[in-house]
Amino acid sequence: MTGIAITLRALHDGERRMEHDLLAAAERHRADHEIRHVATDVARWSHEHVERLAHAASHYGLDLAQHVDHPSLGRWTTLREKTAEALGRRPETGLVLLHDLRDLHLTATENSLNWEMLAQTAKATRDSRLLDLATACHPQTLRQMRWTNTMIKTLAPQLLTCM
């Protein structure tokens, strides 16, 4: 497997994880309307990235198409819904939210680094297909990073001092 194929696979897996984790956070913190709506919206970007990566990977001998389907939260959905309802707006919920935002930020950061490596490799090898892909997707990953960082900056002081 080439370095490009390894990076494409890492990005594919990372974007799938980001989509899944964003949807799980939106579900878990459904009482917080901003988290629920923004997380659901930006999860769509990761879903699109997964589809685009699977399509691009076929040109590099990599079959990622079997993983393109929308991740289902399946039977865990009911459990998460019940947990979210039970937690409501209790202080512990804030700590769970901060933990989720931290994990989302770290995943977005890892994806951003992989997009950057892919873009630099595309420039070096003059691969317009990869450069177009990275140019289209990386800005959305950067916006995911900025959103999670902003939410952490906004919520951490209040949530960490009220415990």
N, CA, C and O atoms as a DFTB+ gen file, in Angstrom:
652 C
 N C O
     1  1       0.847      -1.174       0.000
     2  2       0.000       0.000       0.000
     3  2       0.896       1.242       0.000
     4  3       1.869       1.319       0.750
     5  1       0.557       2.192      -0.837
     6  2       1.355       3.420      -0.924
     7  2       1.023       4.364       0.220
     8  3       0.036       4.186       0.934
     9  1       1.869       5.367       0.372
    10  2       1.620       6.373       1.406
    11  2       0.331       7.137       1.150
    12  3      -0.384       7.502       2.084
    13  1       0.043       7.376      -0.124
    14  2      -1.213       8.069      -0.460
    15  2      -2.408       7.207      -0.064
    16  3      -3.376       7.711       0.506
    17  1      -2.345       5.922      -0.361
    18  2      -3.450       5.024      -0.001
    19  2      -3.617       4.944       1.514
    20  3      -4.739       4.906       2.017
    21  1      -2.506       4.919       2.234
    22  2      -2.577       4.876       3.704
    23  2      -3.237       6.155       4.236
    24  3      -4.057       6.102       5.152
    25  1      -2.876       7.286       3.660
    26  2      -3.461       8.559       4.101
    27  2      -4.945       8.632       3.743
    28  3      -5.755       9.113       4.535
    29  1      -5.299       8.155       2.554
    30  2      -6.714       8.145       2.166
    31  2      -7.527       7.271       3.120
    32  3      -8.628       7.642       3.526
    33  1      -6.980       6.112       3.474
    34  2      -7.687       5.223       4.411
    35  2      -7.813       5.884       5.787
    36  3      -8.871       5.824       6.414
    37  1      -6.740       6.510       6.250
    38  2      -6.780       7.176       7.565
    39  2      -7.820       8.300       7.562
    40  3      -8.559       8.473       8.531
    41  1      -7.869       9.057       6.471
    42  2      -8.863      10.129       6.367
    43  2     -10.277       9.567       6.312
    44  3     -11.188      10.087       6.957
    45  1     -10.451       8.514       5.545
    46  2     -11.761       7.880       5.435
    47  2     -12.242       7.418       6.815
    48  3     -13.380       7.680       7.205
    49  1     -11.371       6.735       7.537
    50  2     -11.735       6.254       8.875
    51  2     -11.974       7.419       9.830
    52  3     -12.907       7.390      10.633
    53  1     -11.132       8.438       9.742
    54  2     -11.276       9.599      10.614
    55  2     -12.552      10.384      10.355
    56  3     -13.210      10.835      11.292
    57  1     -12.898      10.545       9.095
    58  2     -14.134      11.274       8.760
    59  2     -15.364      10.461       9.166
    60  3     -16.364      11.024       9.610
    61  1     -15.289       9.145       9.013
    62  2     -16.407       8.294       9.481
    63  2     -16.577       8.427      10.993
    64  3     -17.692       8.548      11.500
    65  1     -15.446       8.402      11.701
    66  2     -15.502       8.532      13.161
    67  2     -16.064       9.910      13.546
    68  3     -16.852      10.028      14.484
    69  1     -15.651      10.939      12.814
    70  2     -16.139      12.300      13.108
    71  2     -17.642      12.387      12.911
    72  3     -18.351      12.945      13.749
    73  1     -18.126      11.839      11.809
    74  2     -19.569      11.862      11.555
    75  2     -20.319      11.129      12.666
    76  3     -21.291      11.643      13.221
    77  1     -19.858       9.941      12.974
    78  2     -20.520       9.142      14.018
    79  2     -20.508       9.867      15.362
    80  3     -21.528       9.925      16.048
    81  1     -19.357      10.418      15.737
    82  2     -19.240      11.077      17.039
    83  2     -20.060      12.370      17.094
    84  3     -20.625      12.702      18.136
    85  1     -20.127      13.093      15.982
    86  2     -20.951      14.297      15.949
    87  2     -22.430      13.949      16.116
    88  3     -23.150      14.609      16.866
    89  1     -22.873      12.916      15.419
    90  2     -24.279      12.516      15.535
    91  2     -24.590      11.995      16.940
    92  3     -25.670      12.243      17.477
    93  1     -23.642      11.275      17.525
    94  2     -23.840      10.774      18.885
    95  2     -23.903      11.933      19.880
    96  3     -24.729      11.929      20.793
    97  1     -23.021      12.929      19.699
    98  2     -23.038      14.101      20.596
    99  2     -24.341      14.882      20.430
   100  3     -24.919      15.344      21.414
   101  1     -24.801      15.030      19.191
   102  2     -26.064      15.742      18.941
   103  2     -27.215      15.037      19.644
   104  3     -28.117      15.678      20.183
   105  1     -27.172      13.734      19.631
   106  2     -28.229      12.948      20.255
   107  2     -28.128      13.002      21.779
   108  3     -29.129      13.161      22.477
   109  1     -26.904      12.867      22.274
   110  2     -26.678      12.824      23.722
   111  2     -26.999      14.177      24.386
   112  3     -27.436      14.225      25.536
   113  1     -26.777      15.264      23.646
   114  2     -26.984      16.597      24.211
   115  2     -28.138      17.296      23.502
   116  3     -28.064      18.484      23.189
   117  1     -29.173      16.562      23.262
   118  2     -30.307      17.100      22.511
   119  2     -30.972      18.281      23.202
   120  3     -31.627      19.088      22.542
   121  1     -30.818      18.398      24.518
   122  2     -31.409      19.529      25.234
   123  2     -30.707      20.844      24.898
   124  3     -31.295      21.918      25.034
   125  1     -29.462      20.760      24.464
   126  2     -28.715      21.951      24.047
   127  2     -28.920      22.105      22.546
   128  3     -28.335      21.375      21.746
   129  1     -29.761      23.067      22.179
   130  2     -30.158      23.190      20.777
   131  2     -28.997      23.514      19.857
   132  3     -28.949      23.017      18.732
   133  1     -28.046      24.346      20.316
   134  2     -26.913      24.671      19.442
   135  2     -26.072      23.429      19.163
   136  3     -25.684      23.180      18.021
   137  1     -25.795      22.660      20.198
   138  2     -25.002      21.441      20.003
   139  2     -25.740      20.505      19.050
   140  3     -25.161      19.989      18.095
   141  1     -27.020      20.294      19.323
   142  2     -27.786      19.351      18.499
   143  2     -27.806      19.771      17.030
   144  3     -27.528      18.957      16.150
   145  1     -28.130      21.026      16.764
   146  2     -28.285      21.456      15.365
   147  2     -26.948      21.607      14.640
   148  3     -26.804      21.150      13.506
   149  1     -25.975      22.242      15.283
   150  2     -24.685      22.451      14.600
   151  2     -23.973      21.114      14.401
   152  3     -23.427      20.854      13.329
   153  1     -23.977      20.277      15.419
   154  2     -23.297      18.978      15.279
   155  2     -23.923      18.160      14.146
   156  3     -23.213      17.514      13.375
   157  1     -25.235      18.192      14.051
   158  2     -25.907      17.460      12.970
   159  2     -25.540      18.052      11.615
   160  3     -25.304      17.316      10.657
   161  1     -25.490      19.373      11.533
   162  2     -25.137      20.022      10.256
   163  2     -23.711      19.690       9.830
   164  3     -23.483      19.311       8.681
   165  1     -22.761      19.826      10.728
   166  2     -21.365      19.605      10.327
   167  2     -21.046      18.119      10.162
   168  3     -20.046      17.767       9.536
   169  1     -21.885      17.248      10.716
   170  2     -21.712      15.807      10.477
   171  2     -21.935      15.482       9.007
   172  3     -21.336      14.548       8.474
   173  1     -22.801      16.258       8.354
   174  2     -23.050      16.041       6.914
   175  2     -21.780      16.264       6.099
   176  3     -21.539      15.572       5.111
   177  1     -20.977      17.226       6.516
   178  2     -19.719      17.464       5.800
   179  2     -18.845      16.216       5.858
   180  3     -18.286      15.797       4.844
   181  1     -18.730      15.629       7.031
   182  2     -17.895      14.422       7.144
   183  2     -18.472      13.286       6.306
   184  3     -17.728      12.511       5.706
   185  1     -19.783      13.192       6.267
   186  2     -20.400      12.154       5.433
   187  2     -20.035      12.376       3.956
   188  3     -19.696      11.427       3.250
   189  1     -20.107      13.617       3.503
   190  2     -19.715      13.924       2.119
   191  2     -18.238      13.621       1.888
   192  3     -17.862      13.124       0.827
   193  1     -17.404      13.920       2.878
   194  2     -15.972      13.636       2.743
   195  2     -15.733      12.142       2.580
   196  3     -14.907      11.722       1.769
   197  1     -16.458      11.345       3.353
   198  2     -16.324       9.886       3.267
   199  2     -16.659       9.408       1.859
   200  3     -15.946       8.584       1.286
   201  1     -17.744       9.930       1.313
   202  2     -18.140       9.528      -0.047
   203  2     -17.091       9.955      -1.071
   204  3     -16.738       9.179      -1.959
   205  1     -16.600      11.170      -0.951
   206  2     -15.599      11.663      -1.901
   207  2     -14.292      10.896      -1.774
   208  3     -13.638      10.604      -2.776
   209  1     -13.911      10.569      -0.545
   210  2     -12.686       9.804      -0.338
   211  2     -12.806       8.400      -0.933
   212  3     -11.860       7.897      -1.538
   213  1     -13.952       7.780      -0.763
   214  2     -14.161       6.435      -1.317
   215  2     -14.066       6.474      -2.838
   216  3     -13.483       5.580      -3.452
   217  1     -14.633       7.498      -3.433
   218  2     -14.561       7.622      -4.891
   219  2     -13.115       7.849      -5.340
   220  3     -12.647       7.206      -6.280
   221  1     -12.423       8.745      -4.681
   222  2     -11.033       9.046      -5.060
   223  2     -10.121       7.852      -4.830
   224  3      -9.205       7.615      -5.618
   225  1     -10.352       7.107      -3.780
   226  2      -9.472       5.985      -3.430
   227  2      -9.445       4.919      -4.508
   228  3      -8.439       4.230      -4.676
   229  1     -10.541       4.778      -5.240
   230  2     -10.570       3.747      -6.284
   231  2      -9.508       4.008      -7.352
   232  3      -9.054       3.069      -8.005
   233  1      -9.109       5.255      -7.538
   234  2      -8.066       5.587      -8.513
   235  2      -6.671       5.211      -8.009
   236  3      -5.704       5.233      -8.770
   237  1      -6.575       4.873      -6.744
   238  2      -5.286       4.503      -6.155
   239  2      -5.292       3.044      -5.693
   240  3      -4.484       2.642      -4.856
   241  1      -6.233       2.248      -6.262
   242  2      -6.287       0.820      -5.967
   243  2      -6.828       0.478      -4.604
   244  3      -6.573      -0.610      -4.087
   245  1      -7.563       1.382      -4.019
   246  2      -8.094       1.166      -2.673
   247  2      -9.608       1.116      -2.741
   248  3     -10.228       1.997      -3.337
   249  1     -10.212       0.108      -2.146
   250  2     -11.663      -0.023      -2.154
   251  2     -12.228       0.379      -0.794
   252  3     -12.231      -0.409       0.151
   253  1     -12.699       1.603      -0.715
   254  2     -13.307       2.095       0.523
   255  2     -14.822       2.193       0.385
   256  3     -15.512       2.620       1.310
   257  1     -15.332       1.793      -0.780
   258  2     -16.759       1.979      -1.075
   259  2     -17.661       1.194      -0.130
   260  3     -18.784       1.625       0.132
   261  1     -17.211       0.069       0.382
   262  2     -18.093      -0.726       1.248
   263  2     -18.374      -0.038       2.563
   264  3     -19.259      -0.468       3.302
   265  1     -17.639       1.029       2.878
   266  2     -17.841       1.737       4.140
   267  2     -18.561       3.061       3.959
   268  3     -18.585       3.870       4.886
   269  1     -19.159       3.311       2.775
   270  2     -19.750       4.610       2.481
   271  2     -21.114       4.800       3.115
   272  3     -21.535       5.936       3.332
   273  1     -21.813       3.719       3.415
   274  2     -23.168       3.863       3.932
   275  2     -23.190       4.724       5.181
   276  3     -22.204       4.815       5.914
   277  1     -24.333       5.354       5.409
   278  2     -24.509       6.251       6.543
   279  2     -24.405       5.450       7.833
   280  3     -25.084       4.435       7.990
   281  1     -23.563       5.897       8.755
   282  2     -23.428       5.120       9.979
   283  2     -24.719       5.132      10.789
   284  3     -25.288       6.187      11.071
   285  1     -25.147       3.979      11.141
   286  2     -26.359       3.872      11.939
   287  2     -25.987       3.760      13.401
   288  3     -25.075       3.021      13.772
   289  1     -26.686       4.482      14.202
   290  2     -26.416       4.384      15.627
   291  2     -27.158       3.198      16.221
   292  3     -26.953       2.840      17.381
   293  1     -28.038       2.582      15.398
   294  2     -28.690       1.331      15.739
   295  2     -29.324       1.282      17.098
   296  3     -29.958       2.234      17.555
   297  1     -29.136       0.141      17.737
   298  2     -29.808      -0.068      19.023
   299  2     -29.285       0.846      20.125
   300  3     -29.933       1.017      21.157
   301  1     -28.112       1.432      19.903
   302  2     -27.573       2.348      20.910
   303  2     -28.345       3.660      20.931
   304  3     -28.265       4.416      21.900
   305  1     -29.083       3.929      19.875
   306  2     -29.837       5.172      19.798
   307  2     -30.814       5.284      20.963
   308  3     -30.875       6.316      21.632
   309  1     -31.566       4.235      21.200
   310  2     -32.550       4.261      22.286
   311  2     -31.870       4.460      23.626
   312  3     -32.339       5.240      24.455
   313  1     -30.765       3.758      23.843
   314  2     -30.041       3.899      25.108
   315  2     -29.537       5.322      25.290
   316  3     -29.649       5.894      26.375
   317  1     -28.979       5.894      24.223
   318  2     -28.476       7.267      24.313
   319  2     -29.613       8.253      24.569
   320  3     -29.465       9.198      25.344
   321  1     -30.743       8.025      23.913
   322  2     -31.889       8.912      24.124
   323  2     -32.339       8.867      25.573
   324  3     -32.605       9.904      26.182
   325  1     -32.423       7.669      26.121
   326  2     -32.853       7.523      27.515
   327  2     -31.835       8.153      28.460
   328  3     -32.212       8.782      29.449
   329  1     -30.555       7.990      28.162
   330  2     -29.513       8.591      28.997
   331  2     -29.602      10.108      28.945
   332  3     -29.505      10.774      29.975
   333  1     -29.787      10.657      27.742
   334  2     -29.896      12.105      27.592
   335  2     -31.089      12.637      28.364
   336  3     -30.996      13.677      29.017
   337  1     -32.215      11.926      28.291
   338  2     -33.404      12.349      29.015
   339  2     -33.173      12.299      30.521
   340  3     -33.586      13.195      31.258
   341  1     -32.498      11.225      30.968
   342  2     -32.266      11.066      32.400
   343  2     -31.308      12.130      32.931
   344  3     -31.475      12.616      34.049
   345  1     -30.304      12.492      32.130
   346  2     -29.325      13.471      32.591
   347  2     -29.882      14.886      32.554
   348  3     -29.567      15.709      33.414
   349  1     -30.710      15.164      31.556
   350  2     -31.305      16.484      31.447
   351  2     -30.259      17.577      31.510
   352  3     -29.288      17.546      30.753
   353  1     -30.435      18.538      32.393
   354  2     -29.510      19.672      32.515
   355  2     -28.721      19.609      33.813
   356  3     -28.356      20.653      34.353
   357  1     -28.456      18.449      34.316
   358  2     -27.677      18.309      35.539
   359  2     -26.228      18.717      35.274
   360  3     -25.772      18.667      34.132
   361  1     -25.495      19.123      36.328
   362  2     -24.106      19.563      36.145
   363  2     -23.215      18.520      35.479
   364  3     -22.313      18.868      34.717
   365  1     -23.464      17.244      35.763
   366  2     -22.632      16.204      35.159
   367  2     -22.767      16.196      33.644
   368  3     -21.843      15.811      32.927
   369  1     -23.922      16.622      33.173
   370  2     -24.144      16.679      31.736
   371  2     -23.151      17.627      31.081
   372  3     -22.680      17.364      29.975
   373  1     -22.831      18.726      31.754
   374  2     -21.874      19.681      31.220
   375  2     -20.495      19.082      31.065
   376  3     -19.799      19.345      30.084
   377  1     -20.098      18.271      32.039
   378  2     -18.788      17.623      31.949
   379  2     -18.756      16.611      30.811
   380  3     -17.743      16.472      30.125
   381  1     -19.847      15.916      30.616
   382  2     -19.932      14.976      29.496
   383  2     -19.845      15.742      28.181
   384  3     -19.182      15.301      27.242
   385  1     -20.513      16.881      28.117
   386  2     -20.450      17.710      26.913
   387  2     -19.026      18.189      26.645
   388  3     -18.554      18.129      25.509
   389  1     -18.341      18.661      27.682
   390  2     -16.957      19.096      27.495
   391  2     -16.080      17.941      27.008
   392  3     -15.240      18.119      26.126
   393  1     -16.278      16.784      27.578
   394  2     -15.518      15.597      27.157
   395  2     -15.808      15.281      25.687
   396  3     -14.891      14.990      24.919
   397  1     -17.075      15.337      25.304
   398  2     -17.439      15.075      23.902
   399  2     -16.814      16.111      22.968
   400  3     -16.288      15.765      21.911
   401  1     -16.877      17.392      23.369
   402  2     -16.303      18.454      22.528
   403  2     -14.788      18.295      22.394
   404  3     -14.226      18.513      21.321
   405  1     -14.141      17.919      23.484
   406  2     -12.680      17.687      23.433
   407  2     -12.355      16.566      22.462
   408  3     -11.447      16.696      21.641
   409  1     -13.089      15.468      22.550
   410  2     -12.849      14.341      21.643
   411  2     -13.129      14.720      20.189
   412  3     -12.387      14.331      19.288
   413  1     -14.195      15.476      19.967
   414  2     -14.510      15.926      18.602
   415  2     -13.402      16.827      18.065
   416  3     -13.013      16.722      16.902
   417  1     -12.900      17.707      18.917
   418  2     -11.833      18.611      18.487
   419  2     -10.569      17.822      18.121
   420  3      -9.920      18.114      17.117
   421  1     -10.232      16.842      18.925
   422  2      -9.040      16.040      18.646
   423  2      -9.198      15.241      17.349
   424  3      -8.247      15.122      16.577
   425  1     -10.382      14.701      17.109
   426  2     -10.625      13.971      15.856
   427  2     -10.543      14.913      14.663
   428  3      -9.942      14.574      13.644
   429  1     -11.146      16.096      14.785
   430  2     -11.083      17.077      13.693
   431  2      -9.641      17.509      13.431
   432  3      -9.240      17.688      12.281
   433  1      -8.869      17.674      14.501
   434  2      -7.465      18.066      14.346
   435  2      -6.673      16.979      13.611
   436  3      -5.876      17.284      12.723
   437  1      -6.888      15.734      13.974
   438  2      -6.209      14.632      13.289
   439  2      -6.607      14.597      11.812
   440  3      -5.759      14.408      10.939
   441  1      -7.888      14.779      11.541
   442  2      -8.331      14.801      10.141
   443  2      -7.703      15.977       9.393
   444  3      -7.297      15.839       8.239
   445  1      -7.625      17.120      10.048
   446  2      -7.030      18.296       9.404
   447  2      -5.568      18.031       9.036
   448  3      -5.122      18.388       7.946
   449  1      -4.845      17.419       9.932
   450  2      -3.435      17.104       9.635
   451  2      -3.337      16.147       8.447
   452  3      -2.473      16.310       7.587
   453  1      -4.211      15.166       8.402
   454  2      -4.195      14.228       7.260
   455  2      -4.569      14.928       5.955
   456  3      -3.988      14.642       4.908
   457  1      -5.548      15.856       6.016
   458  2      -5.887      16.631       4.811
   459  2      -4.684      17.451       4.355
   460  3      -4.399      17.539       3.161
   461  1      -3.979      18.051       5.319
   462  2      -2.815      18.870       4.979
   463  2      -1.720      18.016       4.334
   464  3      -1.117      18.425       3.342
   465  1      -1.468      16.849       4.888
   466  2      -0.451      15.950       4.304
   467  2      -0.855      15.541       2.896
   468  3      -0.017      15.494       1.996
   469  1      -2.133      15.247       2.701
   470  2      -2.611      14.858       1.376
   471  2      -2.468      16.010       0.385
   472  3      -2.063      15.801      -0.759
   473  1      -2.799      17.227       0.823
   474  2      -2.692      18.396      -0.067
   475  2      -1.239      18.660      -0.449
   476  3      -0.941      18.940      -1.610
   477  1      -0.337      18.571       0.524
   478  2       1.079      18.821       0.221
   479  2       1.646      17.762      -0.713
   480  3       2.447      18.069      -1.596
   481  1       1.230      16.520      -0.516
   482  2       1.669      15.441      -1.410
   483  2       1.109      15.654      -2.807
   484  3       1.803      15.439      -3.801
   485  1      -0.147      16.075      -2.880
   486  2      -0.769      16.339      -4.182
   487  2      -0.043      17.445      -4.927
   488  3       0.147      17.360      -6.140
   489  1       0.365      18.484      -4.203
   490  2       1.122      19.573      -4.835
   491  2       2.474      19.073      -5.326
   492  3       2.902      19.388      -6.436
   493  1       3.140      18.289      -4.482
   494  2       4.474      17.799      -4.839
   495  2       4.443      16.863      -6.046
   496  3       5.357      16.871      -6.870
   497  1       3.400      16.070      -6.142
   498  2       3.293      15.100      -7.244
   499  2       2.442      15.631      -8.395
   500  3       2.233      14.945      -9.396
   501  1       1.957      16.857      -8.240
   502  2       1.096      17.484      -9.267
   503  2      -0.126      16.618      -9.593
   504  3      -0.490      16.412     -10.751
   505  1      -0.727      16.133      -8.532
   506  2      -1.925      15.289      -8.661
   507  2      -3.155      16.174      -8.436
   508  3      -3.562      16.417      -7.300
   509  1      -3.726      16.643      -9.524
   510  2      -4.845      17.586      -9.414
   511  2      -6.085      16.945      -8.785
   512  3      -6.871      17.628      -8.129
   513  1      -6.261      15.639      -8.983
   514  2      -7.422      14.960      -8.402
   515  2      -7.371      15.038      -6.864
   516  3      -8.360      15.380      -6.217
   517  1      -6.212      14.719      -6.304
   518  2      -6.067      14.768      -4.845
   519  2      -6.097      16.205      -4.327
   520  3      -6.668      16.480      -3.271
   521  1      -5.483      17.114      -5.072
   522  2      -5.464      18.511      -4.633
   523  2      -6.872      19.089      -4.623
   524  3      -7.231      19.821      -3.700
   525  1      -7.669      18.776      -5.628
   526  2      -9.060      19.241      -5.661
   527  2      -9.849      18.683      -4.475
   528  3     -10.637      19.389      -3.847
   529  1      -9.621      17.412      -4.187
   530  2     -10.308      16.775      -3.058
   531  2      -9.941      17.464      -1.742
   532  3     -10.817      17.833      -0.960
   533  1      -8.648      17.632      -1.509
   534  2      -8.197      18.262      -0.255
   535  2      -8.649      19.717      -0.181
   536  3      -9.037      20.193       0.886
   537  1      -8.602      20.414      -1.291
   538  2      -9.012      21.826      -1.328
   539  2     -10.500      21.976      -1.039
   540  3     -10.918      22.960      -0.430
   541  1     -11.288      21.023      -1.465
   542  2     -12.737      21.087      -1.231
   543  2     -13.100      20.708       0.208
   544  3     -14.001      21.307       0.795
   545  1     -12.414      19.730       0.772
   546  2     -12.826      19.174       2.066
   547  2     -12.126      19.803       3.271
   548  3     -12.744      19.978       4.321
   549  1     -10.860      20.138       3.133
   550  2     -10.103      20.607       4.298
   551  2     -10.710      21.855       4.962
   552  3     -10.740      21.918       6.191
   553  1     -11.189      22.839       4.210
   554  2     -11.790      24.008       4.880
   555  2     -12.966      23.640       5.788
   556  3     -13.148      24.265       6.832
   557  1     -13.753      22.658       5.419
   558  2     -14.878      22.253       6.267
   559  2     -14.372      21.571       7.540
   560  3     -14.952      21.744       8.612
   561  1     -13.307      20.806       7.422
   562  2     -12.722      20.200       8.617
   563  2     -12.180      21.289       9.542
   564  3     -12.315      21.194      10.762
   565  1     -11.568      22.318       8.964
   566  2     -11.083      23.434       9.781
   567  2     -12.240      24.133      10.491
   568  3     -12.091      24.564      11.634
   569  1     -13.377      24.250       9.837
   570  2     -14.551      24.860      10.479
   571  2     -15.070      23.975      11.610
   572  3     -15.522      24.489      12.634
   573  1     -15.010      22.655      11.442
   574  2     -15.391      21.757      12.539
   575  2     -14.470      21.994      13.743
   576  3     -14.925      22.035      14.886
   577  1     -13.171      22.147      13.469
   578  2     -12.210      22.414      14.554
   579  2     -12.521      23.730      15.246
   580  3     -12.517      23.798      16.475
   581  1     -12.790      24.773      14.476
   582  2     -13.068      26.086      15.071
   583  2     -14.343      26.056      15.908
   584  3     -14.404      26.664      16.977
   585  1     -15.368      25.341      15.413
   586  2     -16.617      25.265      16.175
   587  2     -16.398      24.573      17.522
   588  3     -16.835      25.077      18.556
   589  1     -15.724      23.424      17.513
   590  2     -15.508      22.712      18.787
   591  2     -14.642      23.549      19.721
   592  3     -14.888      23.587      20.927
   593  1     -13.637      24.214      19.178
   594  2     -12.769      25.050      20.004
   595  2     -13.546      26.220      20.608
   596  3     -13.373      26.541      21.784
   597  1     -14.386      26.845      19.818
   598  2     -15.205      27.956      20.317
   599  2     -16.150      27.486      21.413
   600  3     -16.312      28.163      22.428
   601  1     -16.769      26.337      21.213
   602  2     -17.690      25.815      22.221
   603  2     -16.949      25.485      23.516
   604  3     -17.465      25.730      24.606
   605  1     -15.749      24.935      23.399
   606  2     -14.958      24.630      24.595
   607  2     -14.600      25.921      25.324
   608  3     -14.713      25.992      26.548
   609  1     -14.170      26.941      24.585
   610  2     -13.808      28.221      25.205
   611  2     -15.016      28.866      25.887
   612  3     -14.878      29.494      26.936
   613  1     -16.177      28.711      25.300
   614  2     -17.394      29.324      25.844
   615  2     -17.902      28.574      27.069
   616  3     -18.285      29.188      28.065
   617  1     -17.906      27.254      26.995
   618  2     -18.551      26.455      28.041
   619  2     -17.637      26.078      29.202
   620  3     -18.104      25.960      30.335
   621  1     -16.358      25.888      28.946
   622  2     -15.455      25.380      29.993
   623  2     -15.439      26.248      31.248
   624  3     -15.578      25.703      32.344
   625  1     -15.277      27.568      31.151
   626  2     -15.217      28.347      32.406
   627  2     -16.461      28.178      33.269
   628  3     -16.358      27.988      34.481
   629  1     -17.618      28.246      32.658
   630  2     -18.860      28.118      33.424
   631  2     -19.022      26.715      33.995
   632  3     -19.361      26.550      35.167
   633  1     -18.782      25.719      33.175
   634  2     -19.031      24.347      33.614
   635  2     -17.994      23.861      34.630
   636  3     -18.331      23.106      35.542
   637  1     -16.764      24.280      34.483
   638  2     -15.722      23.791      35.386
   639  2     -15.698      24.530      36.720
   640  3     -15.159      24.009      37.696
   641  1     -16.264      25.721      36.783
   642  2     -16.291      26.445      38.056
   643  2     -17.562      26.210      38.859
   644  3     -17.613      26.549      40.041
   645  1     -18.589      25.636      38.240
   646  2     -19.847      25.413      38.981
   647  2     -19.874      24.056      39.664
   648  3     -20.857      23.738      40.333
   649  1     -18.849      23.256      39.523
   650  2     -18.818      21.928      40.155
   651  2     -18.363      22.034      41.586
   652  3     -18.273      21.022      42.282
